Structures are given as structure tokens and as C-alpha cells.
Coordinates of C-alpha atoms in Angstrom, one line a residue:
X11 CA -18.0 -4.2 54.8
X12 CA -21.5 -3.7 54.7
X13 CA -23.4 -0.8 56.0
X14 CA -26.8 -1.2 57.7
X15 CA -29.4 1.6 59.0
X16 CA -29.4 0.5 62.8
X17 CA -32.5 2.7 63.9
X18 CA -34.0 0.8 66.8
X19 CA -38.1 0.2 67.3
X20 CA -40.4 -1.7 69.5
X21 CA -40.0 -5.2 70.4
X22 CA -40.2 -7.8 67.5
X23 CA -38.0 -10.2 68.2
X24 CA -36.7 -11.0 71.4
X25 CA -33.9 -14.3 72.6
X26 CA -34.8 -15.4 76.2
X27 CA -35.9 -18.2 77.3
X28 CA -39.2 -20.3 76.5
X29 CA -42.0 -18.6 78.4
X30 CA -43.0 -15.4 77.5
X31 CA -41.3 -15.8 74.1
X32 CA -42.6 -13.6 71.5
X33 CA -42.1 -15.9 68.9
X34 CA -45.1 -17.5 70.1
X35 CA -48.8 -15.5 69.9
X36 CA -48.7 -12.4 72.4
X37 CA -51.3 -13.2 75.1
X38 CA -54.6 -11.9 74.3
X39 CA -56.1 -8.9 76.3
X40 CA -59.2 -10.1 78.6
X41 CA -62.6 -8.2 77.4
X42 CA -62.8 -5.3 79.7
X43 CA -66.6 -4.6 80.3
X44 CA -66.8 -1.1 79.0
X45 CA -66.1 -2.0 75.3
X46 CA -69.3 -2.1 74.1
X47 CA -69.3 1.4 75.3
X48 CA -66.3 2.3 73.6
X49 CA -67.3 0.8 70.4
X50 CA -70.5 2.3 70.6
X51 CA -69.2 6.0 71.2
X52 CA -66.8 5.3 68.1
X53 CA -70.3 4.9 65.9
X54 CA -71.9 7.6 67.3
X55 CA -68.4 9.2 66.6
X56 CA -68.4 8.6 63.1
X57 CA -72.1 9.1 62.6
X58 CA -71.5 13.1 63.9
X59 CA -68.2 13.6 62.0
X60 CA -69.0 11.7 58.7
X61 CA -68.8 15.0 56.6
X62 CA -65.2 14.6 58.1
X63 CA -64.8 11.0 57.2
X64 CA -65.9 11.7 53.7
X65 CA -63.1 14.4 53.1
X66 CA -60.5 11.9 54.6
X67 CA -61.9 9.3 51.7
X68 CA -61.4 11.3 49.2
X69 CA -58.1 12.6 50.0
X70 CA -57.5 8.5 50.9
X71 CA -58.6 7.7 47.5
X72 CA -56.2 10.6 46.2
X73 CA -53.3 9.6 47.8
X74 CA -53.4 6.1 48.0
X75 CA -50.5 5.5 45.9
X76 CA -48.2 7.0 48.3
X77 CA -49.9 5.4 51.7
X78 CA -49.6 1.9 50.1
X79 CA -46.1 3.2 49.3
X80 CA -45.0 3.9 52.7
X81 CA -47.4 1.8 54.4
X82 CA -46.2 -1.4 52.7
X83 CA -47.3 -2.6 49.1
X84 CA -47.6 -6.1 50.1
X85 CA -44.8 -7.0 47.3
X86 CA -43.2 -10.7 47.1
X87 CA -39.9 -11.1 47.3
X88 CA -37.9 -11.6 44.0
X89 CA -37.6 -15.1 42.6
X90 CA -33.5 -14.6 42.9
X91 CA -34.0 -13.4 46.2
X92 CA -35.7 -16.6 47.4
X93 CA -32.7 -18.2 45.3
X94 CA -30.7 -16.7 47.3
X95 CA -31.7 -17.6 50.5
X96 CA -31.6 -21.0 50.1
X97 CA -27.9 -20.6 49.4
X98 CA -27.7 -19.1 53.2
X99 CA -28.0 -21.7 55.9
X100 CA -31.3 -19.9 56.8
X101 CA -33.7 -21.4 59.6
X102 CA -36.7 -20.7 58.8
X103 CA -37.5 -17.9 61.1
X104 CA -33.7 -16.3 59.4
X105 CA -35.4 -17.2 55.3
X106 CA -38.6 -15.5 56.9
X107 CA -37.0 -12.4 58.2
X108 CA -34.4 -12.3 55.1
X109 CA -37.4 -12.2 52.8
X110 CA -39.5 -9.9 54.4
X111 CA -36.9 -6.9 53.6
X112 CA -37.9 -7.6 50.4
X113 CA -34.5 -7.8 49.0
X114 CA -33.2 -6.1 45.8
X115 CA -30.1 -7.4 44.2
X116 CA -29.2 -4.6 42.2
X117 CA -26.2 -2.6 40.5
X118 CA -23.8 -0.7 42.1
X119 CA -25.4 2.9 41.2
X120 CA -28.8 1.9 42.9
X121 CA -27.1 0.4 45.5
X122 CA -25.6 3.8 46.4
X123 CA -28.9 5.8 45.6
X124 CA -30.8 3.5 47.9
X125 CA -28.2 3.0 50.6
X126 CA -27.7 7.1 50.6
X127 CA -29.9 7.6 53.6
X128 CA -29.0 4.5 55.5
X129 CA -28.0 6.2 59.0
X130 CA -25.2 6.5 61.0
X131 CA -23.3 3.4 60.1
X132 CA -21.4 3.2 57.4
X133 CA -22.7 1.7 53.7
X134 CA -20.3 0.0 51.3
X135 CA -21.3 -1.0 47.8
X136 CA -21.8 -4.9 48.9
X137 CA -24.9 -3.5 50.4
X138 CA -27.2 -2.2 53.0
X139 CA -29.9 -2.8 55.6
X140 CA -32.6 0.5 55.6
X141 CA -34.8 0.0 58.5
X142 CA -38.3 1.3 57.9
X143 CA -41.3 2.6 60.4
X144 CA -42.5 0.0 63.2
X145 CA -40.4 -2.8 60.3
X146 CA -43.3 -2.2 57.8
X147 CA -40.7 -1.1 55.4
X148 CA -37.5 -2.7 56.5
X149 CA -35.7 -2.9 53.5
X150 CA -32.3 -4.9 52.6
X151 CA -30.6 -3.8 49.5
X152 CA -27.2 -6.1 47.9
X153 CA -25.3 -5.3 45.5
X154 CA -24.7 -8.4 42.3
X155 CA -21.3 -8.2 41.2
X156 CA -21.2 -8.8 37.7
X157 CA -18.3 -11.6 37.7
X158 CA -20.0 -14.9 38.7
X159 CA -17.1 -16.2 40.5
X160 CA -17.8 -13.8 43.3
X161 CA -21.7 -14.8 44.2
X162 CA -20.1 -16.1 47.4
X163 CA -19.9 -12.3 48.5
X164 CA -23.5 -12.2 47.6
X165 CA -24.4 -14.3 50.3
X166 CA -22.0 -13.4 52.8
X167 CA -22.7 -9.6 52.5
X168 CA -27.3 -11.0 52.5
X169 CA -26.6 -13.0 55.9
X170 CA -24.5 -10.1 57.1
X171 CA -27.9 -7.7 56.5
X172 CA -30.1 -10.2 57.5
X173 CA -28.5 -9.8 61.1
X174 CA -28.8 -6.1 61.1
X175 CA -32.6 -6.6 60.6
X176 CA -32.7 -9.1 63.2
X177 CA -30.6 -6.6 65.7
X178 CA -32.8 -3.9 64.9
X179 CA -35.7 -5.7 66.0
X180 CA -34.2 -6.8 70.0
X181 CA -35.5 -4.1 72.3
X182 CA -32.9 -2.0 73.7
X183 CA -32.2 -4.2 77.1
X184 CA -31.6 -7.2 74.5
X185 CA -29.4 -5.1 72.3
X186 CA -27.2 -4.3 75.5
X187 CA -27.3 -8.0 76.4
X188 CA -26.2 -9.1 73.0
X189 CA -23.7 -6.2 72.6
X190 CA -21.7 -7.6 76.1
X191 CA -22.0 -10.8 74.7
X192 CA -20.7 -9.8 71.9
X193 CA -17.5 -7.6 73.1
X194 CA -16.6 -10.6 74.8
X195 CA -16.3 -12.9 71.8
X196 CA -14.6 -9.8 70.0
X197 CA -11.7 -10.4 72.7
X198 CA -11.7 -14.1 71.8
X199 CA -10.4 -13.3 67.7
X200 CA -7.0 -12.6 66.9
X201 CA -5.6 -9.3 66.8
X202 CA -4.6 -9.9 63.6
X203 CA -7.6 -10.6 62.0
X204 CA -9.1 -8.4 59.5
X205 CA -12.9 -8.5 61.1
X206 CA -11.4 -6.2 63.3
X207 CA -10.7 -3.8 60.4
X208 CA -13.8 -4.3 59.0
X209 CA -15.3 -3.5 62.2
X210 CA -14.3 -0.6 63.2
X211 CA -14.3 0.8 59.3
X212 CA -17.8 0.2 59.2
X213 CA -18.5 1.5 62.8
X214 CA -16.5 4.7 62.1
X215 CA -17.4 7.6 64.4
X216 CA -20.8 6.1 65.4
X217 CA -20.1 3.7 68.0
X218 CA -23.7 3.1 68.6
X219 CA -23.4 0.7 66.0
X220 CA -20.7 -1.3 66.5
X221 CA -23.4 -3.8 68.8
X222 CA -24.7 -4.4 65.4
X223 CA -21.7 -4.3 63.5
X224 CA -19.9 -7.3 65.7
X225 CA -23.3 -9.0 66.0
X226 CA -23.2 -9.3 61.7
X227 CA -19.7 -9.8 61.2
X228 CA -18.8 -12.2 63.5
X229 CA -21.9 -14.4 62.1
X230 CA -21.2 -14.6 58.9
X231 CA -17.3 -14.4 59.2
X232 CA -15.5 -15.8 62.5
X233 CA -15.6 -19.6 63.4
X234 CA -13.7 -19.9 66.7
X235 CA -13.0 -23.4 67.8
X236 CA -15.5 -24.5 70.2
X237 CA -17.8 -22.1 68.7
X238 CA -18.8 -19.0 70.5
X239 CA -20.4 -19.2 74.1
X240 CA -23.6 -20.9 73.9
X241 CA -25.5 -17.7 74.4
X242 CA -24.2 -16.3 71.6
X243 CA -24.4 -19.1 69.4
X244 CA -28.3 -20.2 70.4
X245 CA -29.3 -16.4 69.2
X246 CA -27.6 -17.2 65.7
X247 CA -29.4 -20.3 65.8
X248 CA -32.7 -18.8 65.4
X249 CA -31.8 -17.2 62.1
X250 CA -29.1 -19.0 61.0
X251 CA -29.6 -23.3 60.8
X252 CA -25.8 -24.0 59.9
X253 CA -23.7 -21.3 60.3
X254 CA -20.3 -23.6 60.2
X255 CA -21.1 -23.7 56.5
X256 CA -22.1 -19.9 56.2
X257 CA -18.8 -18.8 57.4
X258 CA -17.3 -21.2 55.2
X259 CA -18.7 -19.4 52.0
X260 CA -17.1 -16.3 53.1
X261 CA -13.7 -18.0 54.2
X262 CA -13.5 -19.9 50.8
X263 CA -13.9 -16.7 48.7
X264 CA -11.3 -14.8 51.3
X265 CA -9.0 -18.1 50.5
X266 CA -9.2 -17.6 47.1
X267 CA -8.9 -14.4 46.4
X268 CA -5.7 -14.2 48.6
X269 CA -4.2 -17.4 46.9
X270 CA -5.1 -15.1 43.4
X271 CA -2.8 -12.2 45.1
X272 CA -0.4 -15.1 46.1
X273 CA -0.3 -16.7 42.7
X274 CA 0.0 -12.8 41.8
X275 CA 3.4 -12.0 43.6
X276 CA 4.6 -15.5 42.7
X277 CA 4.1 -14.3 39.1
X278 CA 5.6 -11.0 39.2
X279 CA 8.6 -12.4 41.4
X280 CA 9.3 -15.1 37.8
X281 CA 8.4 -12.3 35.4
X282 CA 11.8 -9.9 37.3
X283 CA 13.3 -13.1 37.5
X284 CA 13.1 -13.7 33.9
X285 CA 13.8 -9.9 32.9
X286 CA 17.0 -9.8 34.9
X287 CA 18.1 -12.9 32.8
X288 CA 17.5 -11.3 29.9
X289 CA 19.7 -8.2 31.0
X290 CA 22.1 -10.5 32.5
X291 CA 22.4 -12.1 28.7
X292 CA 23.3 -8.9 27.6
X293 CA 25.5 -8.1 30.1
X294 CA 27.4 -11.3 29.0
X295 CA 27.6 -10.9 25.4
X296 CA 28.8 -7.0 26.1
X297 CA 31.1 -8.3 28.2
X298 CA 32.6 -11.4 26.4
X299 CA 32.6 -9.4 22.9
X300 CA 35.0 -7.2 24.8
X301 CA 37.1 -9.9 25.9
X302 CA 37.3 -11.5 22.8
X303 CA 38.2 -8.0 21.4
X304 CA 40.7 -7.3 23.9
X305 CA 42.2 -11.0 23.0
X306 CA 42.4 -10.9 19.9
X307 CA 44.2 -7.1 19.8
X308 CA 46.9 -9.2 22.0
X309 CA 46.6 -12.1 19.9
X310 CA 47.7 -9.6 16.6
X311 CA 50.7 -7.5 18.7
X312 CA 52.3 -11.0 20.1
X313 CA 52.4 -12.3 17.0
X314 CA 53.5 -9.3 15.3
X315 CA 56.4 -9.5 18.0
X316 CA 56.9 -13.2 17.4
X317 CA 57.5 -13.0 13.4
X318 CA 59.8 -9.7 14.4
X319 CA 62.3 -12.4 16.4
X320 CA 64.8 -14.1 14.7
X321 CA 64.3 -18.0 13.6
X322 CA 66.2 -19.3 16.8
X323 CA 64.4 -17.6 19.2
X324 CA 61.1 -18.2 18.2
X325 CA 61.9 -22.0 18.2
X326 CA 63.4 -22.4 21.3
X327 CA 61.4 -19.2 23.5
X328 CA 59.6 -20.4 26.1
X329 CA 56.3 -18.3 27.4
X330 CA 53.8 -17.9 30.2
X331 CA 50.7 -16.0 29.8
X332 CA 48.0 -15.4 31.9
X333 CA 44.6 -14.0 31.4
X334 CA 42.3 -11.7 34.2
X335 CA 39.7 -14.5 34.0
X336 CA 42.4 -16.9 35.7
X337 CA 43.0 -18.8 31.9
X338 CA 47.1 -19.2 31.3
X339 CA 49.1 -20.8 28.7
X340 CA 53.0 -21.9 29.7
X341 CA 54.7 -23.6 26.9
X342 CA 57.0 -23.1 23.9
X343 CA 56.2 -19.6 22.3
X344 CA 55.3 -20.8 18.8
X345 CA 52.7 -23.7 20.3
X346 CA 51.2 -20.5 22.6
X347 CA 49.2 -19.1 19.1
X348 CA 48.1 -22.5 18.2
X349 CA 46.7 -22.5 21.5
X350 CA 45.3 -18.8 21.2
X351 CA 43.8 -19.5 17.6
X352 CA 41.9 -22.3 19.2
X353 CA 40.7 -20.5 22.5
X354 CA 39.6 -17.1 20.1
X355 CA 37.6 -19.8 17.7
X356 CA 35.7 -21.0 20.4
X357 CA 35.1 -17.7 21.9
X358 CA 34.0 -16.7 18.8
X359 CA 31.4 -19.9 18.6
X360 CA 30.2 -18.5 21.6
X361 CA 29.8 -15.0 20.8
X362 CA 28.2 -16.6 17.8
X363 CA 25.1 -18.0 20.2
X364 CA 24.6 -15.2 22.1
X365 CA 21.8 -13.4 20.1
X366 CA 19.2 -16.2 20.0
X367 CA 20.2 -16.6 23.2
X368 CA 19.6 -12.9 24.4
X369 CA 16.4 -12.9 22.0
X370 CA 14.7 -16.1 24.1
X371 CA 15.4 -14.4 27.0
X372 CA 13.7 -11.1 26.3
X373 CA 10.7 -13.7 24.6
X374 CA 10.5 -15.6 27.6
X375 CA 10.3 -12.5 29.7
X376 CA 7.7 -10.7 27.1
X377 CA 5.6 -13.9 27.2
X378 CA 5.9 -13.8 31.3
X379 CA 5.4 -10.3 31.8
X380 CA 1.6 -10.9 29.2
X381 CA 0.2 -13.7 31.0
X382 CA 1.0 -11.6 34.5
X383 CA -0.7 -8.7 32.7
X384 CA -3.3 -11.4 32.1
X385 CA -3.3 -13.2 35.7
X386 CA -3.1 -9.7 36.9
X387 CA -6.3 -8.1 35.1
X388 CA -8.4 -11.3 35.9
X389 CA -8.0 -11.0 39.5
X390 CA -8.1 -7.0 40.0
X391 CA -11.6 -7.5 37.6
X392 CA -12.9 -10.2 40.5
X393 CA -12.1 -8.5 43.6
X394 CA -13.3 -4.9 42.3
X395 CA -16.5 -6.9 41.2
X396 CA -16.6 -8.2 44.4
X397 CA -15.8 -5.3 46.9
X398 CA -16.6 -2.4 44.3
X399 CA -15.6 1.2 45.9
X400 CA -13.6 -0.1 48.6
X401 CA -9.9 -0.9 48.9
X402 CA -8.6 -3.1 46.5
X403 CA -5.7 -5.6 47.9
X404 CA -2.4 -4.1 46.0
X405 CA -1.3 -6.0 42.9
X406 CA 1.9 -6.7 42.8
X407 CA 3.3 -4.6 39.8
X408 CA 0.9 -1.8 39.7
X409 CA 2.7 0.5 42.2
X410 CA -0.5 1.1 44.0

């Protein structure tokens, strides 16, 4: 998810072995016996072409803004950028390297502007490593979400950068070393895991840089158990002093935000649940209105039927009726509408409830369906802080 400028220079950082380590002082040349004569031809050099040398101070002096510019302005790094490293798990050689990119956290437009020219591999908004001539201007640039709750992206996507720099400064027979190393521990994460996603997004069509795509997502995202061979793991060491802990700010933001999308369809699922109950109210009074209807219209025509009988009947008749819900009265005709009065009274009573009962319904789903808006807004505004102009996980209820 983060894009770096993977240009490759000379040797500055190297991760074999004790002797010859150029972490420590490069050995120092012996004096050769001829550079007295050398220095001395470079006076009388400069002696013969000072009308030269004085055109190239002025036109120094003229364009020194832009040589210390390119050259290196000798800047220190940002008070929040030093923050922000010691928020990383950096070794000391890692906080040195980190800082020495000068790292600007920034918006998302400058992000984008300064990321523009970043090379082959990909740049998201999260940000971007820029390497500059022979490292001089090596130059990290992270984007600062504006929701606090996603700083831990912040670090993720610095350490992530941080390891481009350090890539870009193996020579090229390190660079092939680490990048089999590197394929191999690749093989060792689940298919299913969405590193491999991010990898190969970010590599794209430029497979020269998926050496230092794996190197920086695997370190700041993937802890196998066991840990990774100890190759692997003793050329994170030298940037990165705990980097258990490192992966476990990424992991805990990745846990949260999907627990958010969790809590999200869990939600949604109660918000239908509560709309169809709602509808299913309805559905109930419509259909016991009609009932009651229906019973009562047979109610009127048996009784109209029973005062049309004469006196003996009606007192000695005997009945048996049955209802399409299963109900059925058997008995003496005249106790049957005593027994109807009383079964269309509590109907009625019923009926009676049903619109405070259909109106909670529709309130409970309202009041639902607002706090999902709610739940739904908060987390879309967190993870498009977080991960600005990439995909955004689909909320559940937005159709997208």
C-alpha cells in the first residue's frame, strides 16, 4: 500500500557478516608517494585557470540556492517526525536512516504532488519513499490522516518506507540475496492473506520492485510463528529493534477496522431484521382486520338466519362451525352467537393494539436504521482517512 521510488545506487548499507562491514569506517587508502605531486599540479592548476575559477564563483554565488537545494540543505528532521519514530520499534541505525529522509507528514494533495515522480513502483496516498542522487536527497514522504484513531497507519505505512530506503541502499548482489530470501518467506504466508494483494497491487507491471515490495511488507505486516529464517530476520534487526511489536500496530488497526465492518453487517443484519417486523406488523393487522371483517359479515347473515327460524328450532338446533384458522364452535345454535360476540370482542381488542404496535415497530426500525447510518458514517470516515484513494472495504448497506 505504499509506493516507494526503488532507484538503486552505490553501496551504503550492506548485511554480511562482521569483517568487512560497512557499518564500520571504510579502510583508509595508504598515502601513495606521488600525492604531493598531484596536489601540487592541482595549485598550479588553479593558479593558470583562476580567471576560470572566478566565473565559476560567481555563477556559484548566483545559483547557490538551487545547489544547496539539490545538493542537500542540511535541514533537521521535523519534531513530529522524531515523534514519530520513537513510536516505530526503531534501532538506532533504523531511527538514523528513518530521519535522514527527512520525513514530511503532510496532506493527501502534497502527498500526491510529491509522490508524482516516485518511479516505477506504485504510490498510494499512505505515502512514498523518493530516492535522491548518491542518497543526498533520499526523501520519505507520509501522508497524516486527519482522524486520530488511525495514527497506527502512520507508523505502519513510515516503517514500511523506511525499508524501501534501506533496500535501496544494498548493492545489487545484496538486493538479489535479500530478494531469494525473501520469495522464500513469501511461500511461507497463507494464500489467503491480503499482503499478497498488497503486493502485487503495489508491484503492478514493474516486477523489478517487488524485491522491495516483499522486503517492506512483510516487515511491517507478517509475523510467522517461529519468525522468518534467521537471515531474514537478523537484516530487519538492524533497522528494526522489536519488530513483534511493529507488526502488532498494523495487525491491531487491521483487527479493528474489520471488527468496525463486522459490527457494521451485524448492524445492518438487526436494522432488516427490525424493518421486516415492522412490515410483518402490517401484514398482521391487514390481515386480521380482514378476518374480523369476514367474521363479523357471517356473524350478521347467521343471525339474520337464526331470528328467521321459528322459536322451536332455534332452541333445540344444534350447530358446528368451523373457521380457516382451525377455530370451531359445536354446540346449541343459540349459545354459538354468545360464543361469536365474545371471540369478535376480543378480536376487536386486538385489532384495537395493532397501531401502537405497528408504530414501535417502524420507531424501532427508524431509530436502528439512524444509529447504522451513524456506525456506518464513523467507520467509512476512519478507513477513507486511513487508506485515502484506495479501495474502501464495502459497507454493508451502501450497494457499493
Amino acid at each position: 500500500m505504499r509506493g516507494a521510488a526503488s532507484h538503486r545506487y552505490a553501496r551504503a548499507v550492506t548485511f554480511f557478516g562482521e569483517n568487512g562491514d560497512p557499518w564500520n569506517t571504510p579502510p583508509r587508502r595508504d598515502p601513495s608517494p606521488f600525492d604531493g605531486v598531484h596536489r601540487r599540479r592541482a595549485t598550479r592548476r588553479l593558479l593558470l585557470l583562476s580567471p576560470v575559477a572566478v566565473v565559476a564563483l560567481v555563477i556559484g554565488i548566483w545559483f547557490a540556492p538551487q545547489l544547496v537545494a539539490w545538493w542537500g540543505t542540511g535541514d533537521k528532521p521535523s519534531a513530529q517526525a522524531v515523534a514519530l519514530a520513537e513510536r516505530m520499534y526503531l534501532t538506532g541505525a533504523g531511527t538514523d536512516l528513518f530521519l535522514s529522509t527527512l520525513p514530511s507528514l503532510t496532506d493527501l494533495a502534497t502527498v500526491n504532488t510529491e509522490c508524482a515522480g516516485a518511479g516505477s513502483a506504485d504510490t498510494m496516498a499512505t505515502g512514498c519513499f523518493v530516492s535522491g542522487p548518491a542518497h543526498r536527497l533520499d526523501r520519505i514522504y507520509l501522508y497524516q490522516p486527519q482522524d486520530p484513531r488511525a495514527e497506527a497507519t502512520v507508523v505502519t505505512a513510515a516503517a514500511h518506507e523506511m525499508l524501501h530506503a534501506a533496500y535501496s541502499r544494498m548493492t545489487s548482489a545484496e538486493q538479489s540475496s535479500l530478494d531469494s530470501a525473501m520469495a522464500a518467506e513469501l511461500a511461507k504466508v497463507p494464500a489467503d492473506d491480503p499482503v499478497r494483494d498488497q503486493i502485487a497491487a503495489s508491484v503492478g507491471d514493474d516486477q523489478t520492485a517487488l524485491g522491495t515490495e516483499t522486503f517492506a511488507y512483510l516487515g511491517t505486516e507478517i509475523s510467522l510463528p517461529g519468525g522468518f529464517s534467521a537471515g531474514v530476520e537478523q537484516v530487519y534487526s538492524r533497522f528494526i529493534a522489536d519488530r513483534t511489536s511493529l507488526v502488532g500496530v498494523f495487525r491491531a488497526f487491521d483487527d479493528e477496522t474489520n471488527r468496525l465492518i463486522d459490527a457494521l453487517r451485524t448492524a445492518h443484519q438487526h436494522v432488516a431484521e427490525l424493518d421486516a417486523a415492522a412490515v410483518q406488523a402490517q401484514a398482521d393487522f391487514t390481515h386480521a382486520s380482514d378476518r374480523y371483517t369476514q367474521e363479523s359479515t357471517r356473524y350478521s347473515t347467521d343471525l339474520a338466519e337464526f331470528n328467521a327460524a321459528d322459536p322451536g328450532t332455534r332452541e333445540q338446533a344444534t350447530v358446528t362451525v368451523t373457521y380457516p384458522d382451525g377455530r370451531w364452535y359445536h354446540g346449541p345454535w343459540r349459545g354459538y352467537f354468545d360464543w361469536a360476540t365474545k371471540d369478535l370482542a376480543e378480536q376487536r381488542q386486538v385489532l384495537d393494539g395493532y397501531p401502537a404496535k405497528i408504530a414501535t415497530a417502524r420507531q424501532a426500525a427508524a431509530d436502528a436504521s439512524a444509529a447504522y447510518e451513524a456506525q456506518r458514517a464513523d467507520t467509512a470516515a476512519l478507513i477513507e482517512s486511513a487508506y485515502p484513494d484506495s479501495t474502501t472495504p464495502r459497507m454493508p448497506g451502501t450497494g457499493s
